[in-house]
Short mmCIF file of C-alpha atoms in Angstrom, two decimals:
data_model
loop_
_atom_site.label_atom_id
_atom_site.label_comp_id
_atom_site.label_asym_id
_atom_site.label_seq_id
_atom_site.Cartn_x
_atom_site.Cartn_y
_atom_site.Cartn_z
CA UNK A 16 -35.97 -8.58 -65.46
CA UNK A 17 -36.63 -11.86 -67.20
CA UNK A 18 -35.10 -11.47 -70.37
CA UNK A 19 -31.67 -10.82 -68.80
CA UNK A 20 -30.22 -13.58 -66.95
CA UNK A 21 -32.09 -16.69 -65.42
CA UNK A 22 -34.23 -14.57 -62.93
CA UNK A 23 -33.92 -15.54 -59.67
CA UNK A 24 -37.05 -16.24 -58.52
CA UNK A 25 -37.46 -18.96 -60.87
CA UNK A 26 -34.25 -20.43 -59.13
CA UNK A 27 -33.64 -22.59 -55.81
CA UNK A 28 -30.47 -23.26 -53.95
CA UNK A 29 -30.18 -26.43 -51.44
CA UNK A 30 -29.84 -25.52 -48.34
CA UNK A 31 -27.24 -27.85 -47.16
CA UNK A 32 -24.32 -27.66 -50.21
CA UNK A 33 -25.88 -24.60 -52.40
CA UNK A 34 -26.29 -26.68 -55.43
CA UNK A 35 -28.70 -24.21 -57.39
CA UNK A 36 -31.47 -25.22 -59.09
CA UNK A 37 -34.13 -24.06 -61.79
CA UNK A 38 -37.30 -24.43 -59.56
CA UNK A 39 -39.97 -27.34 -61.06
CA UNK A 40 -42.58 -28.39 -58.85
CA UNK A 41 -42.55 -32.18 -58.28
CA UNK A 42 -45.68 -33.80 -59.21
CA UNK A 43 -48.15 -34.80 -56.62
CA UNK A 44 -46.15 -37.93 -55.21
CA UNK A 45 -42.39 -37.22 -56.32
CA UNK A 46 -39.64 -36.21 -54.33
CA UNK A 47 -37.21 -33.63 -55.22
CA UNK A 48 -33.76 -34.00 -54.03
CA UNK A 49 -30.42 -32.00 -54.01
CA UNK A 50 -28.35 -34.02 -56.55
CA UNK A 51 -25.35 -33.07 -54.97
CA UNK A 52 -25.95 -33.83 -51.20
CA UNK A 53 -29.13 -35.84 -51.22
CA UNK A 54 -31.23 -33.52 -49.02
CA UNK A 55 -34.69 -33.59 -49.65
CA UNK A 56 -35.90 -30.01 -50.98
CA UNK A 57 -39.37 -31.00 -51.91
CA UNK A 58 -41.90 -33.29 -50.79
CA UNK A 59 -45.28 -32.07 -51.47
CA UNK A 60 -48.39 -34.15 -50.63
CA UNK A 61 -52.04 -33.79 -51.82
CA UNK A 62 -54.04 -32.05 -49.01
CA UNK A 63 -50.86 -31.84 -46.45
CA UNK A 64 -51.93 -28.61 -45.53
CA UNK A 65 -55.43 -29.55 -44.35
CA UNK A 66 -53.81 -32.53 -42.70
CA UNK A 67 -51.51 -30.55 -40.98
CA UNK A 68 -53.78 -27.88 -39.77
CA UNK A 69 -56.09 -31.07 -38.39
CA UNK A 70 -53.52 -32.55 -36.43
CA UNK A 71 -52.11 -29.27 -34.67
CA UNK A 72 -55.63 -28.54 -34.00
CA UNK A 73 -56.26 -32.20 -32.72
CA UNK A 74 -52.79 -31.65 -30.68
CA UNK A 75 -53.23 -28.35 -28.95
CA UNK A 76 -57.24 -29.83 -28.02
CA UNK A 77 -55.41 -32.91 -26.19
CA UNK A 78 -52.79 -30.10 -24.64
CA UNK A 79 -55.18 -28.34 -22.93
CA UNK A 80 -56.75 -32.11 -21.00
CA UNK A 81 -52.79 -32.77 -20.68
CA UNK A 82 -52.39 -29.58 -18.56
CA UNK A 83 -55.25 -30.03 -16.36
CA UNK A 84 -55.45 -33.52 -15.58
CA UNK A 85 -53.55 -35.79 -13.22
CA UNK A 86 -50.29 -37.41 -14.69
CA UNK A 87 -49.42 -39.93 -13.13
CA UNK A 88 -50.44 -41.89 -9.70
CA UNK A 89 -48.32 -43.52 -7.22
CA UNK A 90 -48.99 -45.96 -4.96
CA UNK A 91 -46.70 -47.46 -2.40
CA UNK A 92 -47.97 -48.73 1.10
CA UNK A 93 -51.28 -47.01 1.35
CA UNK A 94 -49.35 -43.61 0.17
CA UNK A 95 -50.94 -42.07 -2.61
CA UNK A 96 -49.21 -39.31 -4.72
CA UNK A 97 -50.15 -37.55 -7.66
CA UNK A 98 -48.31 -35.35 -10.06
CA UNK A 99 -49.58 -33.22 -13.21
CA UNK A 100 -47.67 -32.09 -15.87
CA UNK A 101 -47.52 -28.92 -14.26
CA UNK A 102 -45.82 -30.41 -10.85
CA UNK A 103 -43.22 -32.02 -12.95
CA UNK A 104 -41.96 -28.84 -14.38
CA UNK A 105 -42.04 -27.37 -11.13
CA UNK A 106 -40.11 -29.61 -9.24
CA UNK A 107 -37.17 -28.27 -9.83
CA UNK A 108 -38.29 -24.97 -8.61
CA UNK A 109 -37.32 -25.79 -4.68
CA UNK A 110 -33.51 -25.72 -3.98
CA UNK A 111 -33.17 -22.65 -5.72
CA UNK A 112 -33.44 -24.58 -9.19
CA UNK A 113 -36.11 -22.22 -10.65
CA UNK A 114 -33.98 -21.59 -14.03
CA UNK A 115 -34.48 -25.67 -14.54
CA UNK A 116 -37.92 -25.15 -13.74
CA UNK A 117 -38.40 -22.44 -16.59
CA UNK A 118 -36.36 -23.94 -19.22
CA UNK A 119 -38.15 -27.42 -18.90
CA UNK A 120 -41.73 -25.51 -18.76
CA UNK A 121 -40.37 -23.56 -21.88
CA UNK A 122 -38.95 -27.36 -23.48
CA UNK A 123 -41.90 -29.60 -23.20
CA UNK A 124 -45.15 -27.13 -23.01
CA UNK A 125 -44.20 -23.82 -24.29
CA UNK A 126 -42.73 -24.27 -27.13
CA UNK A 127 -44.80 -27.35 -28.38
CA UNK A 128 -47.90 -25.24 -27.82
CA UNK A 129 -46.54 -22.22 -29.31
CA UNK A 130 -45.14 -24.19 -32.69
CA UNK A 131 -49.21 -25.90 -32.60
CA UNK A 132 -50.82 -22.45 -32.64
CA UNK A 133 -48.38 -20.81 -35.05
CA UNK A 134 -48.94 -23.65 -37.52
CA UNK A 135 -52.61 -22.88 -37.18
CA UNK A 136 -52.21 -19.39 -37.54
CA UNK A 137 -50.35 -20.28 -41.03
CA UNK A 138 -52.03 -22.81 -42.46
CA UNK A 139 -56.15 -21.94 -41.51
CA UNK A 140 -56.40 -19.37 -44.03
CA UNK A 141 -54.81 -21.39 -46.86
CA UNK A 142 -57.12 -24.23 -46.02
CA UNK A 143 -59.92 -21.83 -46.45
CA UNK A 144 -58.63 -20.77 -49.45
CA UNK A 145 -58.08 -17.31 -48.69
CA UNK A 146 -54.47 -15.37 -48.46
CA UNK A 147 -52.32 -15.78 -45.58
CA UNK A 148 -52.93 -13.86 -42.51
CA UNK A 149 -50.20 -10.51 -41.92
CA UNK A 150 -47.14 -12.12 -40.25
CA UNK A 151 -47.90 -15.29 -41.48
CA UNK A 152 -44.19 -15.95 -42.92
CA UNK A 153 -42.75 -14.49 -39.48
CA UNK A 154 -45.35 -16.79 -37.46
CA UNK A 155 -43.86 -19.77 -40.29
CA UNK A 156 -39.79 -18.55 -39.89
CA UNK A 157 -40.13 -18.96 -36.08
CA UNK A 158 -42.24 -21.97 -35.82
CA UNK A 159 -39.12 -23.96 -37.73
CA UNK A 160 -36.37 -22.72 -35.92
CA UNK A 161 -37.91 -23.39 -32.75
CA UNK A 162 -38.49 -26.87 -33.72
CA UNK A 163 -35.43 -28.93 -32.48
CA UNK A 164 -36.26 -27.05 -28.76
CA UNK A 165 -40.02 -28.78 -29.24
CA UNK A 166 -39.30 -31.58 -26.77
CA UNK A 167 -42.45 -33.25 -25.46
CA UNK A 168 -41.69 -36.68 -27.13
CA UNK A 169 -38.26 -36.83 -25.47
CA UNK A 170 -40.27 -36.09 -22.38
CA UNK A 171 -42.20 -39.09 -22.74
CA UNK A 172 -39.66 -41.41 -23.09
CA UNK A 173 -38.18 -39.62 -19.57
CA UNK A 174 -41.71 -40.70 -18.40
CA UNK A 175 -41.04 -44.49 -19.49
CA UNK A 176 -37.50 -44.36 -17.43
CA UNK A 177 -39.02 -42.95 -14.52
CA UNK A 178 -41.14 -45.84 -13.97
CA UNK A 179 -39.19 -48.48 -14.51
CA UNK A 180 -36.66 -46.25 -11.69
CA UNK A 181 -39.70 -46.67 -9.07
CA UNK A 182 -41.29 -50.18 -9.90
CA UNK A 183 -39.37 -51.40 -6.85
CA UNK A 184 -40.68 -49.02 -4.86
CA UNK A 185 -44.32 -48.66 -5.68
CA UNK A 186 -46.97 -48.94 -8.04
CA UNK A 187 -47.87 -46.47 -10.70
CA UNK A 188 -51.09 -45.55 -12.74
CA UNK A 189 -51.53 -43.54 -15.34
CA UNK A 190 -53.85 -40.53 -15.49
CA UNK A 191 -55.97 -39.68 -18.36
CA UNK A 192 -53.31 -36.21 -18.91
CA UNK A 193 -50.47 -39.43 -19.77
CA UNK A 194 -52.32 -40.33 -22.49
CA UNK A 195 -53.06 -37.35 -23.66
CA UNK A 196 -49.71 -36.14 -23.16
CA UNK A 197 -48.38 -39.48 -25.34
CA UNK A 198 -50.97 -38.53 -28.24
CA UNK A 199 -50.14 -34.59 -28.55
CA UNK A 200 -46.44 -36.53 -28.88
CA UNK A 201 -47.70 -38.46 -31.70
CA UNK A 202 -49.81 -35.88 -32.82
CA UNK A 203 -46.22 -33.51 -32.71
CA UNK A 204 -44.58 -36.26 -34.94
CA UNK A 205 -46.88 -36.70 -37.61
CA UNK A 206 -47.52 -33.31 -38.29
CA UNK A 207 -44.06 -32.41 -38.79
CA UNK A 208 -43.50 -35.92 -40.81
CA UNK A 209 -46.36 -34.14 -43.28
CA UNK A 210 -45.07 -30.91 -43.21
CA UNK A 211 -42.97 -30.05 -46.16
CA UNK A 212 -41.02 -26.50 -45.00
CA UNK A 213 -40.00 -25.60 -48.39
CA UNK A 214 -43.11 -25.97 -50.23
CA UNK A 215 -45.06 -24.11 -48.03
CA UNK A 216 -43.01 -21.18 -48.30
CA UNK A 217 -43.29 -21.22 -52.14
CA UNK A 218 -47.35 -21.51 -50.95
CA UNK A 219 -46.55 -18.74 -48.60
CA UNK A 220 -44.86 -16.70 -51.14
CA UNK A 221 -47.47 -16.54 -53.62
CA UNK A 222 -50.63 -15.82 -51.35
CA UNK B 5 -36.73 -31.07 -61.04
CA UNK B 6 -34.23 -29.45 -63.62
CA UNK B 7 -30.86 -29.26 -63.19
CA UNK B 8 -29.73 -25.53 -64.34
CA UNK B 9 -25.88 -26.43 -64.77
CA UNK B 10 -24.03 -29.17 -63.19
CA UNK B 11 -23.23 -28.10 -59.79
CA UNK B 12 -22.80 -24.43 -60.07
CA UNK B 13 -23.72 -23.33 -56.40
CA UNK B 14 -25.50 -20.27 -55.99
CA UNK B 15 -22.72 -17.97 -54.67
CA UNK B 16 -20.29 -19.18 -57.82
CA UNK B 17 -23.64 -17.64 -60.01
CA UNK B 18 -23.73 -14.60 -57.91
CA UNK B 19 -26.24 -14.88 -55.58
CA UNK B 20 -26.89 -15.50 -51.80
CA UNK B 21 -29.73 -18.75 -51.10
CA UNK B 22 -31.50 -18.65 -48.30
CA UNK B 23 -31.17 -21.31 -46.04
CA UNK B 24 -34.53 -21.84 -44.51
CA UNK B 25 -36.73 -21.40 -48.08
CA UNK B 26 -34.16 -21.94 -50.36
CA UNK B 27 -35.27 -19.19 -52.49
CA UNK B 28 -31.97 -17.11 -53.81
CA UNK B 29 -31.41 -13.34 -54.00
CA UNK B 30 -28.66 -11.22 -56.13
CA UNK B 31 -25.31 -11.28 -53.63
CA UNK B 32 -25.16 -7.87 -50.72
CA UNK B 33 -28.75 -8.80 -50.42
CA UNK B 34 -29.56 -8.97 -46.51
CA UNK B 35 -32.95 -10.39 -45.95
CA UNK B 36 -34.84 -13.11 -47.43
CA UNK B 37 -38.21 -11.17 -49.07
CA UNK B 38 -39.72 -14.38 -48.71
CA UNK B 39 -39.29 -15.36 -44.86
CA UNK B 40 -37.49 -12.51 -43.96
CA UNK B 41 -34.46 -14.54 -42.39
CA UNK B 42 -30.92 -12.88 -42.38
CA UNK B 43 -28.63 -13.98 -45.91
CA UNK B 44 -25.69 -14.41 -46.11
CA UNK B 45 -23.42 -16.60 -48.57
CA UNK B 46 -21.23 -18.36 -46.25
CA UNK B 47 -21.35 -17.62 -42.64
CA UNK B 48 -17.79 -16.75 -41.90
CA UNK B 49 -17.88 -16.74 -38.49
CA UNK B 50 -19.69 -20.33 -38.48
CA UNK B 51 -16.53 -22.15 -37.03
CA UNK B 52 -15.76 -19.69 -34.22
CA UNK B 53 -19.15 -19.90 -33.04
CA UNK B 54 -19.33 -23.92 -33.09
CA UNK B 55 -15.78 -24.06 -31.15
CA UNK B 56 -17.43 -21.45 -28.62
CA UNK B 57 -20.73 -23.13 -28.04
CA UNK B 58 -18.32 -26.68 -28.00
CA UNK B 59 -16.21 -25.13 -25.55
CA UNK B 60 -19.28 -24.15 -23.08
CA UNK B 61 -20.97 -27.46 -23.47
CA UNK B 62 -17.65 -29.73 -22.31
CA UNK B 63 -17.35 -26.87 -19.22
CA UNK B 64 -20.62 -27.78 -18.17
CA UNK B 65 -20.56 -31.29 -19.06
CA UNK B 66 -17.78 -31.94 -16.45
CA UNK B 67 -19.59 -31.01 -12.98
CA UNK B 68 -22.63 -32.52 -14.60
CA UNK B 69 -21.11 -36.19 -14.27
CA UNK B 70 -19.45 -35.31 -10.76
CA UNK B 71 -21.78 -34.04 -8.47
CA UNK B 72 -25.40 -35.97 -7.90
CA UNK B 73 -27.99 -35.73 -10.42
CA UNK B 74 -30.28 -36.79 -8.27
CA UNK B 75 -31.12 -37.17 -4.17
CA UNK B 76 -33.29 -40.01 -2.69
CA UNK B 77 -33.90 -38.65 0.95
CA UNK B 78 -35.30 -42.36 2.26
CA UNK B 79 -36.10 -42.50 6.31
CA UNK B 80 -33.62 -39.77 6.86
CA UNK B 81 -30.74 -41.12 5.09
CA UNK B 82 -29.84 -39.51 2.10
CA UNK B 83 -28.59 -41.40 -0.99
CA UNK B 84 -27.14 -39.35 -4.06
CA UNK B 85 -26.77 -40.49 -7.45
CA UNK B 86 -24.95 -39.12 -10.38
CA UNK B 87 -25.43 -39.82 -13.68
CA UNK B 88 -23.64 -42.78 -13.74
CA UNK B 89 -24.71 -44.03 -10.53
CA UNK B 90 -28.16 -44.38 -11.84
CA UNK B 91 -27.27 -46.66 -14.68
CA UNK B 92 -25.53 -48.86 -12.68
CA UNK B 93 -28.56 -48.66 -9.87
CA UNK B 94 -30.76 -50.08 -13.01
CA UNK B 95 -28.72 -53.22 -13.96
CA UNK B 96 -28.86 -53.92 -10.17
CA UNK B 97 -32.40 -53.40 -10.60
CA UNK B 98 -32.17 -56.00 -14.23
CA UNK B 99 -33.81 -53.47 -15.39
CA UNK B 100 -30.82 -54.13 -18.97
CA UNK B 101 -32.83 -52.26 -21.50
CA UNK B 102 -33.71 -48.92 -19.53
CA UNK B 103 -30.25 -49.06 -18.15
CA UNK B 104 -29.00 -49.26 -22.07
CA UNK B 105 -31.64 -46.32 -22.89
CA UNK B 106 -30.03 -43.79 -20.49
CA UNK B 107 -26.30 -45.01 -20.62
CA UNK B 108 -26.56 -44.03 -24.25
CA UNK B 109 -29.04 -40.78 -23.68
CA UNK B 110 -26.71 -39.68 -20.87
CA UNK B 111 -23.14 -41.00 -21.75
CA UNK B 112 -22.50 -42.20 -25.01
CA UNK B 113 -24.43 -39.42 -27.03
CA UNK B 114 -23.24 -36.67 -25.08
CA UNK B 115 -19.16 -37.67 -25.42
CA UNK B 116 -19.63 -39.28 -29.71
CA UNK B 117 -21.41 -35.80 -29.73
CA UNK B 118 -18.32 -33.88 -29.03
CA UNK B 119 -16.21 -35.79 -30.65
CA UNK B 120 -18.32 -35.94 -34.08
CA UNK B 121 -18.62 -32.00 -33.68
CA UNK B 122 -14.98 -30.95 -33.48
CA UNK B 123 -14.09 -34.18 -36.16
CA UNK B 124 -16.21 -31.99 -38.45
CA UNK B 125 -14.77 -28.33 -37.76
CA UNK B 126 -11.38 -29.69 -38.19
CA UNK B 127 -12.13 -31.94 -40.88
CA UNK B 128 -13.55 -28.62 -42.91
CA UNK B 129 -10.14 -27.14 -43.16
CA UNK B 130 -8.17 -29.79 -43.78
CA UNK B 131 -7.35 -30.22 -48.21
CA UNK B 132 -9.55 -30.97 -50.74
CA UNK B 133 -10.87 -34.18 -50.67
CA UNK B 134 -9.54 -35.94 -47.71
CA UNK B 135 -12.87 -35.93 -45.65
CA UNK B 136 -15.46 -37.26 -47.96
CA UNK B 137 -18.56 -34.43 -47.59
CA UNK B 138 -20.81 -36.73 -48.13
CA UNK B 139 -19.54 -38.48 -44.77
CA UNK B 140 -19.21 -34.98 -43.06
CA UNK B 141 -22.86 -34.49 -43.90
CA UNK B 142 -24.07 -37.52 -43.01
CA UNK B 143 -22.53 -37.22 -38.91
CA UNK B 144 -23.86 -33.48 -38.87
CA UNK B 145 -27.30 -34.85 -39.71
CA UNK B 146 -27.15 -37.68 -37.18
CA UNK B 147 -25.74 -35.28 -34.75
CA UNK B 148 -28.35 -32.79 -35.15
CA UNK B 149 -31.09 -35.06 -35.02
CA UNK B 150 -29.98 -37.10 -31.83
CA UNK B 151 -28.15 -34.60 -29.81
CA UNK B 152 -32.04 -33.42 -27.92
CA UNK B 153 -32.41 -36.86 -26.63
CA UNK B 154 -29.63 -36.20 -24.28
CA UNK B 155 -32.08 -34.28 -22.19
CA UNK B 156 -34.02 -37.42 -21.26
CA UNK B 157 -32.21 -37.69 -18.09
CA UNK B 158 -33.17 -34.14 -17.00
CA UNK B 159 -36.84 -35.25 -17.24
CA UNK B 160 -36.58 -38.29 -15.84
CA UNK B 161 -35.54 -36.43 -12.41
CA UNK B 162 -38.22 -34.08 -12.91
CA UNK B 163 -40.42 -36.61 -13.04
CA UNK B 164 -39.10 -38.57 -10.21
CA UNK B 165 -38.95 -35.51 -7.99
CA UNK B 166 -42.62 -34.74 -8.67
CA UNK B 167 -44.11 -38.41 -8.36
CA UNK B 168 -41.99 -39.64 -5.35
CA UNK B 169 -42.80 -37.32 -2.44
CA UNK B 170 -43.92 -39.12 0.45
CA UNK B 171 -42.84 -36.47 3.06
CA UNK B 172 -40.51 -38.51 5.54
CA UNK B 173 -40.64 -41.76 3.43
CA UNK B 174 -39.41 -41.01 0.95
CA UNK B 175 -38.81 -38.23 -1.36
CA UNK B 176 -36.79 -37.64 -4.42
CA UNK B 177 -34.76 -34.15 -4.67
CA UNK B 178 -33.02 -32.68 -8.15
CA UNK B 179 -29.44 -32.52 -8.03
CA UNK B 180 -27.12 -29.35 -8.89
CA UNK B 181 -25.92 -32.30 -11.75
CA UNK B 182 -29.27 -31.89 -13.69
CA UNK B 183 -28.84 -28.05 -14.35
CA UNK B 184 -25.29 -28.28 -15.58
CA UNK B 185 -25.96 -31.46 -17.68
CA UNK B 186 -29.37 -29.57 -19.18
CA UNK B 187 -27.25 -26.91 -20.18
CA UNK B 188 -24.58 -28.99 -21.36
CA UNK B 189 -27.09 -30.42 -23.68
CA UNK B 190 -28.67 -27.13 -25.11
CA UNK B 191 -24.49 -25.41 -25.69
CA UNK B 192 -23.99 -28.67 -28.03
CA UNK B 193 -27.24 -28.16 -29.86
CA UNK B 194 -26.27 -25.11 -30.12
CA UNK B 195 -22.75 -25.80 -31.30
CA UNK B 196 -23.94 -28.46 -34.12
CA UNK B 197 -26.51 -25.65 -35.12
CA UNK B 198 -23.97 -23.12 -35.47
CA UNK B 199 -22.17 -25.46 -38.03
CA UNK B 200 -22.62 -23.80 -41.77
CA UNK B 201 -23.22 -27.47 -43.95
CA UNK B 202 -22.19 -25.02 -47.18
CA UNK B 203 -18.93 -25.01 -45.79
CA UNK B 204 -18.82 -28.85 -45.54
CA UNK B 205 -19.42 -29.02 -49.25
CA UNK B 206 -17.13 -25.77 -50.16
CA UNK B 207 -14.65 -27.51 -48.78
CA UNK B 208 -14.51 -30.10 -51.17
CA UNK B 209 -15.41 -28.33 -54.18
CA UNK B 210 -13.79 -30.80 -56.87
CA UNK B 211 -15.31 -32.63 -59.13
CA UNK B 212 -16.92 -36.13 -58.58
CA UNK B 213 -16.27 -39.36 -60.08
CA UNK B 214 -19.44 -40.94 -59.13
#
């Protein structure tokens, strides 16, 4: 197998344009880019793994207060309402928008707290320095492609809108799920700013 | 990281890449035995599939900008909003920079979204080297990465409908706007991610003089 042509395992192809590659792994604090298109194949960094299993653990800890808690508080001549996470997603359950309901449930808490506990499912054993779990590259494949229907920091900024919409009318508070809410957002961001896709699958592929 | 030749892509040497490890396998090969993702070289039906989910997305995209997005049921009277209605209700309000922030969620993203998607499916078929790729690249990226925030709105009357419900005060109902402009949203995501960026740079296949 190797002493015919270049093998392909010892060869990479870009994603984005197919430009292939022989496969070197940057050094600890390089960059490897596609020299045709300029994506960025490889970006490995010291410990990201740890660091990434330490903030999806951090994130799906401040989910569950998120969940529970109250959101936000309204006040508006000696009226007092209160709304959770959990009422926001339902409200478009009356007037027979359930559908809405669902897909915003699925949007901003389903699928963030699936991608968090697939990531850990991935990345514990490697931090322990053991093999990857069975299913670990399927639990990997899907926690990527669900990633641009992760939207919990979009959510917040809907938060920010809908205050300044009802300043007029009354006054808000926050609860303490609002800032938990804004730090698994953070939390959401960083982790995937740390995690490099490609080099964990060549991880993935030799455990 | 070493260059094998200069620019050979992996289908002109043969193989099929994957596109979510990047690892390559000999062409006819089917599944990724790294992540186990379906291969193939070029995905010929990439275009069809972007014009379909394009298609979808305006259909819905019109009733979500003419009915009400949202209903503010205040002492009885009833006061609907669409999507354009609010913005304006938030420069009454001075509220400039919010009313900028969903103007360009809600309006402006939404329509340079449709018109940077089909500029790039046509562009792809047009000669050699009339679109730069590089530019073609660039607007997918920026088109992918943006398009979610469109769904701001959608939250924003979630939100609203939850928080404001002060039986016969006032309360704040979801229009039938907010479903069709949600899924508007999701068929354009789904159009840009249908686009194949191979076939961006296939197109232009000639050599650079960079």
């Amino acid at each position: 197998m190797s002493s015919r042509h270049p093998d392909p395992a010892e060869l990479v192809a870009c994603p984005t344009c197919d430009a292939l590659y022989r496969f070197a792994p940057p050094g600890p604090r390089q960059t490897a880019s596609c020299a045709r298109c300029g994506t960025v194949l490889f970006a490995p960094r010291p410990g990201a793994i740890r660091t990434v299993l330490a903030l999806a653990l951090a994130a799906l800890a401040l989910m569950t207060i998120a969940l529970d808690y109250p959101f936000l508080t309204m006040n508006a001549n000696g009226l007092t309402a209160q709304a959770s996470v959990i009422d926001a997603v339902s409200s478009y359950a009356v007037d027979d928008m359930a559908p809405l309901s669902l897909a915003i449930a699925v949007l901003i808490l389903l699928l963030p707290t699936l991608r968090l506990l697939l990531l850990v499912y991935v990345t514990l054993p490697l931090v322990f320095g053991g093999r990857a779990w069975p299913g670990a590259r399927t639990a990997f494949r899907l926690n990527v492609q669900l990633r641009p229907w992760s939207m919990a920091e979009i959510f917040m900024v809907g938060v920010a809108v809908a205050m300044v919409k009802v300043a007029d009318l009354a006054t808000i508070s926050f609860g303490p799920a609002f800032w938990a809410f804004a730090a698994v957002a953070l939390l959401l961001a960083a982790k995937d700013a740390v995690t490099c896709e490609r080099t964990l699958w060549h991880i993935l592929r030799a455990s | 990281m070493a260059h094998s030749q200069s620019l050979l892509t992996a289908r002109a040497a043969g193989l099929v890449a994957c596109r979510h490890c990047t690892h390559v396998w000999p062409a006819g090969t089917r599944t990724c035995g790294v992540c186990g993702s379906a291969l193939s070289s070029r995905s010929h039906d990439s275009l069809q599939r972007v014009w379909a989910w394009w298609c979808a997305g305006i259909i819905a995209y019109i009733p979500a900008n003419l009915f009400p997005m949202m209903k503010t049921d205040m002492l009885g009277s009833e006061m609907a909003s669409t999507i354009l209605g609010g913005v304006v209700e938030l420069v009454q309000h001075h509220a400039y920079f919010v009313a900028f922030v969903v103007f360009f969620a809600s309006i402006c993203i939404p329509l340079a979204k449709f018109m940077a998607i089909a500029w790039i499916a046509v562009a792809i078929r047009r000669p050699r080297g009339s679109v730069s790729a590089h530019q073609l690249h660039r607007v997918h990226d920026v088109v992918e990465f943006i398009g979610r925030w469109s769904m701001i709105d959608v939250f924003v009357v979630a939100i609203l409908s939850a928080l404001v419900q002060f039986s016969v005060v006032v309360s704040i109902h979801p229009g039938i706007a907010a479903v069709s402009f949600a899924a508007s949203v999701g068929f354009t995501m789904l159009s840009a991610q249908a686009l194949d960026p191979r076939l961006i740079y296939d197109a232009s296949e000639q050599p650079r003089h960079e």
